[in-house]
Short mmCIF file of C-alpha atoms in Angstrom, two decimals:
data_model
loop_
_atom_site.label_atom_id
_atom_site.label_comp_id
_atom_site.label_asym_id
_atom_site.label_seq_id
_atom_site.Cartn_x
_atom_site.Cartn_y
_atom_site.Cartn_z
CA UNK A 14 0.21 0.18 0.15
CA UNK A 15 1.75 3.45 -0.33
CA UNK A 16 2.26 5.60 1.76
CA UNK A 17 1.02 8.54 0.25
CA UNK A 18 -1.75 9.38 -1.45
CA UNK A 19 -0.53 11.20 -4.23
CA UNK A 20 3.83 11.78 -4.20
CA UNK A 21 4.83 14.74 -5.78
CA UNK A 22 8.08 15.02 -7.22
CA UNK A 23 9.65 18.45 -8.08
CA UNK A 24 13.22 19.11 -10.47
CA UNK A 25 15.45 21.24 -8.38
CA UNK A 26 18.41 20.31 -9.89
CA UNK A 27 21.04 23.17 -10.43
CA UNK A 28 23.20 23.39 -13.50
CA UNK A 29 26.06 25.90 -13.89
CA UNK A 30 24.40 29.72 -16.19
CA UNK A 31 25.16 29.03 -19.38
CA UNK A 32 25.01 25.06 -19.22
CA UNK A 33 23.49 24.50 -22.76
CA UNK A 34 20.73 22.14 -21.66
CA UNK A 35 19.68 25.16 -18.63
CA UNK A 36 17.88 23.18 -15.36
CA UNK A 37 14.85 23.25 -13.75
CA UNK A 38 15.91 25.38 -10.73
CA UNK A 39 17.00 28.78 -12.98
CA UNK A 40 13.65 28.01 -14.27
CA UNK A 41 11.99 28.75 -10.69
CA UNK A 42 11.26 25.16 -9.41
CA UNK A 43 11.88 25.86 -5.76
CA UNK A 44 8.77 28.70 -6.08
CA UNK A 45 7.01 26.08 -7.42
CA UNK A 46 7.89 22.95 -5.08
CA UNK A 47 7.07 25.51 -2.54
CA UNK A 48 3.48 26.25 -3.59
CA UNK A 49 3.03 22.69 -3.60
CA UNK A 50 3.13 22.05 -0.03
CA UNK A 51 1.88 25.70 0.79
CA UNK A 52 -1.40 24.21 -0.76
CA UNK A 53 -0.46 20.98 0.93
CA UNK A 54 -0.49 22.32 4.12
CA UNK A 55 -3.22 24.91 3.77
CA UNK A 56 -6.33 21.48 2.68
CA UNK A 57 -4.46 19.65 5.77
CA UNK A 58 -3.28 16.67 3.80
CA UNK A 59 0.27 16.64 5.69
CA UNK A 60 1.00 13.12 6.32
CA UNK A 61 -1.54 12.25 3.00
CA UNK A 62 0.65 14.42 0.10
CA UNK A 63 4.10 15.17 0.09
CA UNK A 64 6.15 17.94 -2.31
CA UNK A 65 9.25 16.63 -2.69
CA UNK A 66 12.32 17.85 -4.02
CA UNK A 67 13.96 15.73 -6.56
CA UNK A 68 17.36 16.26 -8.33
CA UNK A 69 16.96 15.83 -12.30
CA UNK A 70 14.09 14.07 -14.24
CA UNK A 71 15.97 14.44 -17.76
CA UNK A 72 13.50 16.61 -19.40
CA UNK A 73 15.48 19.54 -18.48
CA UNK A 74 14.62 21.08 -22.01
CA UNK A 75 10.83 21.04 -21.63
CA UNK A 76 11.06 23.82 -18.26
CA UNK A 77 9.65 22.74 -15.01
CA UNK A 78 9.35 18.53 -14.69
CA UNK A 79 7.27 17.39 -11.83
CA UNK A 80 6.44 13.23 -11.76
CA UNK A 81 3.40 12.91 -9.57
CA UNK A 82 3.28 9.16 -8.04
CA UNK A 83 0.98 6.79 -7.99
CA UNK A 84 -0.03 7.61 -11.44
CA UNK A 85 3.68 8.50 -12.58
CA UNK A 86 2.29 11.29 -14.40
CA UNK A 87 5.03 13.60 -15.89
CA UNK A 88 4.31 17.13 -16.15
CA UNK A 89 6.76 20.18 -18.62
CA UNK A 90 6.95 23.24 -18.94
CA UNK A 91 5.11 23.88 -15.59
CA UNK A 92 4.93 27.32 -13.83
CA UNK A 93 3.85 28.61 -10.77
CA UNK A 94 0.61 29.40 -12.24
CA UNK A 95 -0.17 25.90 -12.96
CA UNK A 96 0.50 24.40 -9.47
CA UNK A 97 -2.69 25.64 -7.60
CA UNK A 98 -4.86 24.23 -10.97
CA UNK A 99 -2.42 20.67 -10.41
CA UNK A 100 -3.05 20.67 -6.91
CA UNK A 101 -6.76 21.27 -7.86
CA UNK A 102 -7.63 18.82 -10.27
CA UNK A 103 -4.87 15.92 -9.78
CA UNK A 104 -3.99 15.63 -6.36
CA UNK A 105 -7.41 16.94 -5.19
CA UNK A 106 -9.00 14.72 -7.41
CA UNK A 107 -7.32 12.50 -9.54
CA UNK A 108 -7.96 14.34 -12.36
CA UNK A 109 -4.62 14.38 -15.61
CA UNK A 110 -3.89 17.86 -16.53
CA UNK A 111 -3.61 16.92 -20.52
CA UNK A 112 -2.06 20.69 -21.55
CA UNK A 113 0.70 20.11 -19.20
CA UNK A 114 1.32 16.54 -19.76
CA UNK A 115 4.64 15.11 -21.07
CA UNK A 116 3.76 12.29 -24.02
CA UNK A 117 5.62 8.72 -22.60
CA UNK A 118 7.85 8.88 -25.91
CA UNK A 119 9.82 11.52 -24.43
CA UNK A 120 10.58 10.62 -21.26
CA UNK A 121 11.24 6.57 -22.04
CA UNK A 122 14.31 5.84 -23.74
CA UNK A 123 16.47 8.56 -22.37
CA UNK A 124 19.85 7.76 -20.88
CA UNK A 125 20.62 7.93 -17.41
CA UNK A 126 22.44 11.81 -16.50
CA UNK B 21 0.59 4.61 -17.68
CA UNK B 22 3.82 5.46 -15.93
CA UNK B 23 6.82 6.08 -17.83
CA UNK B 24 9.24 4.16 -16.05
CA UNK B 25 8.83 1.21 -15.17
CA UNK B 26 10.82 1.26 -11.82
CA UNK B 27 11.65 4.84 -10.80
CA UNK B 28 13.66 4.84 -7.72
CA UNK B 29 14.03 7.54 -5.23
CA UNK B 30 17.19 7.56 -2.88
CA UNK B 31 17.38 10.87 -0.61
CA UNK B 32 20.74 12.36 -0.22
CA UNK B 33 19.76 14.98 1.73
CA UNK B 34 22.77 17.39 3.05
CA UNK B 35 22.29 18.82 7.14
CA UNK B 36 25.35 20.05 9.18
CA UNK B 37 27.37 18.43 10.80
CA UNK B 38 26.17 17.15 13.97
CA UNK B 39 22.24 18.64 13.31
CA UNK B 40 20.30 16.13 15.71
CA UNK B 41 18.26 13.99 13.20
CA UNK B 42 21.20 13.93 10.70
CA UNK B 43 20.97 13.24 7.12
CA UNK B 44 20.74 11.01 4.87
CA UNK B 45 23.77 11.68 2.80
CA UNK B 46 26.32 11.60 5.67
CA UNK B 47 25.02 8.22 5.81
CA UNK B 48 26.67 7.67 1.95
CA UNK B 49 23.33 7.71 0.15
CA UNK B 50 25.44 9.16 -2.48
CA UNK B 51 27.02 5.60 -3.19
CA UNK B 52 23.51 4.01 -2.48
CA UNK B 53 22.45 5.60 -5.82
CA UNK B 54 25.23 5.67 -7.55
CA UNK B 55 25.22 1.58 -7.20
CA UNK B 56 21.19 1.66 -8.87
CA UNK B 57 22.39 3.52 -11.23
CA UNK B 58 25.30 1.77 -12.01
CA UNK B 59 23.06 -1.24 -12.29
CA UNK B 60 20.23 0.20 -14.59
CA UNK B 61 23.16 0.63 -16.86
CA UNK B 62 24.51 -2.40 -16.77
CA UNK B 63 21.30 -4.63 -16.74
CA UNK B 64 20.77 -2.65 -19.53
CA UNK B 65 17.47 -0.94 -18.12
CA UNK B 66 17.92 2.62 -19.36
CA UNK B 67 14.86 3.93 -20.22
CA UNK B 68 12.78 1.45 -18.58
CA UNK B 69 14.18 2.14 -14.64
CA UNK B 70 15.62 5.37 -13.46
CA UNK B 71 17.53 6.16 -10.17
CA UNK B 72 16.73 10.01 -9.03
CA UNK B 73 18.02 11.71 -6.37
CA UNK B 74 15.49 13.25 -3.76
CA UNK B 75 15.19 15.80 -0.77
CA UNK B 76 14.32 15.11 2.51
CA UNK B 77 12.01 12.14 2.85
CA UNK B 78 11.37 12.50 6.52
CA UNK B 79 12.67 9.77 7.92
CA UNK B 80 16.38 10.64 8.60
CA UNK B 81 16.50 8.11 11.78
CA UNK B 82 16.33 4.99 10.38
CA UNK B 83 18.91 6.03 7.76
CA UNK B 84 19.50 5.97 4.43
CA UNK B 85 15.63 5.91 2.57
CA UNK B 86 14.32 5.01 -0.17
CA UNK B 87 11.31 4.64 -2.14
CA UNK B 88 10.54 2.78 -4.81
CA UNK B 89 6.93 3.78 -7.01
CA UNK B 90 5.32 2.79 -8.65
CA UNK B 91 4.65 0.36 -5.70
CA UNK B 92 5.71 2.95 -3.34
CA UNK B 93 7.49 0.69 -1.16
CA UNK B 94 9.89 2.92 1.23
CA UNK B 95 13.08 1.32 2.32
CA UNK B 96 14.83 2.63 5.44
CA UNK B 97 18.18 2.01 7.32
CA UNK B 98 19.76 0.94 3.67
CA UNK B 99 23.12 0.45 2.84
CA UNK B 100 25.73 0.02 0.00
CA UNK B 101 25.69 -3.91 0.51
CA UNK B 102 21.67 -4.16 0.42
CA UNK B 103 21.39 -1.93 -2.69
CA UNK B 104 22.08 -5.79 -5.42
CA UNK B 105 19.08 -7.39 -3.46
CA UNK B 106 17.27 -4.29 -3.52
CA UNK B 107 17.76 -4.57 -7.14
CA UNK B 108 17.04 -7.90 -8.43
CA UNK B 109 14.55 -8.62 -6.15
CA UNK B 110 12.38 -5.55 -6.31
CA UNK B 111 13.49 -3.52 -9.15
CA UNK B 112 14.06 -6.53 -11.56
CA UNK B 113 11.52 -9.33 -9.99
CA UNK B 114 8.60 -6.61 -7.77
CA UNK B 115 9.51 -8.76 -4.88
CA UNK B 116 9.87 -6.28 -1.61
CA UNK B 117 12.69 -6.73 -0.11
CA UNK B 118 10.32 -7.26 3.57
CA UNK B 119 13.91 -6.31 5.84
CA UNK B 120 14.40 -3.51 5.54
CA UNK B 121 10.92 -2.69 4.64
CA UNK B 122 9.22 0.75 6.44
CA UNK B 123 5.92 0.28 7.84
CA UNK B 124 3.20 2.74 6.87
CA UNK B 125 2.86 3.65 9.79
CA UNK B 126 6.16 5.49 9.93
CA UNK B 127 6.01 7.49 7.26
CA UNK B 128 2.01 8.57 7.03
CA UNK B 129 1.45 11.24 9.07
CA UNK B 130 4.30 12.97 9.88
CA UNK B 131 4.57 16.39 9.33
CA UNK B 132 6.19 18.31 5.82
CA UNK B 133 9.61 19.16 6.92
#
């Protein structure tokens, strides 16, 4: 049995400025995770939902990457403005936010960083 | 559909030396993750399995913490000597290594760090 109803991983990988792949941290992923954490607390979901920092999820070119388990849904190009929608629709109601979802072909069969 | 068959998260949180909760990094979690990555590569599982760095998983007192999705199985007190067994039994064969598993009560209902 999974121990959180939903476990949110937000990439906070940091690369040096000017790196050709960029990184999620420079695009603002710490603020994205902070907002998820804030919503978890506000909605009384501590212990049921956890918003975790993750290292590189290897989707660097697509903007901030978030993966939510147990569904294993990957979101790309997430901005701070998207977090409330992902939280309300997916985390609370189990509905995937299709407009931000990364298709499977982009996350499978890539080399480990 | 999950985009990796198994997604391994290894806590690599770092706290200052002497912190009362300790941290996974000081116990050797980077080497644990490196061994998972090595096994993924050696077994030709890149693209199917990913070994990811994670921030604090809030089980600091239990030693190195690893969570594997999509099952949502939490392992605690993991040492470098345990990695090959977790990899062979769980990652490759879907069998949970019960002697290292954290019971649900220890990971649920804790406050967000």
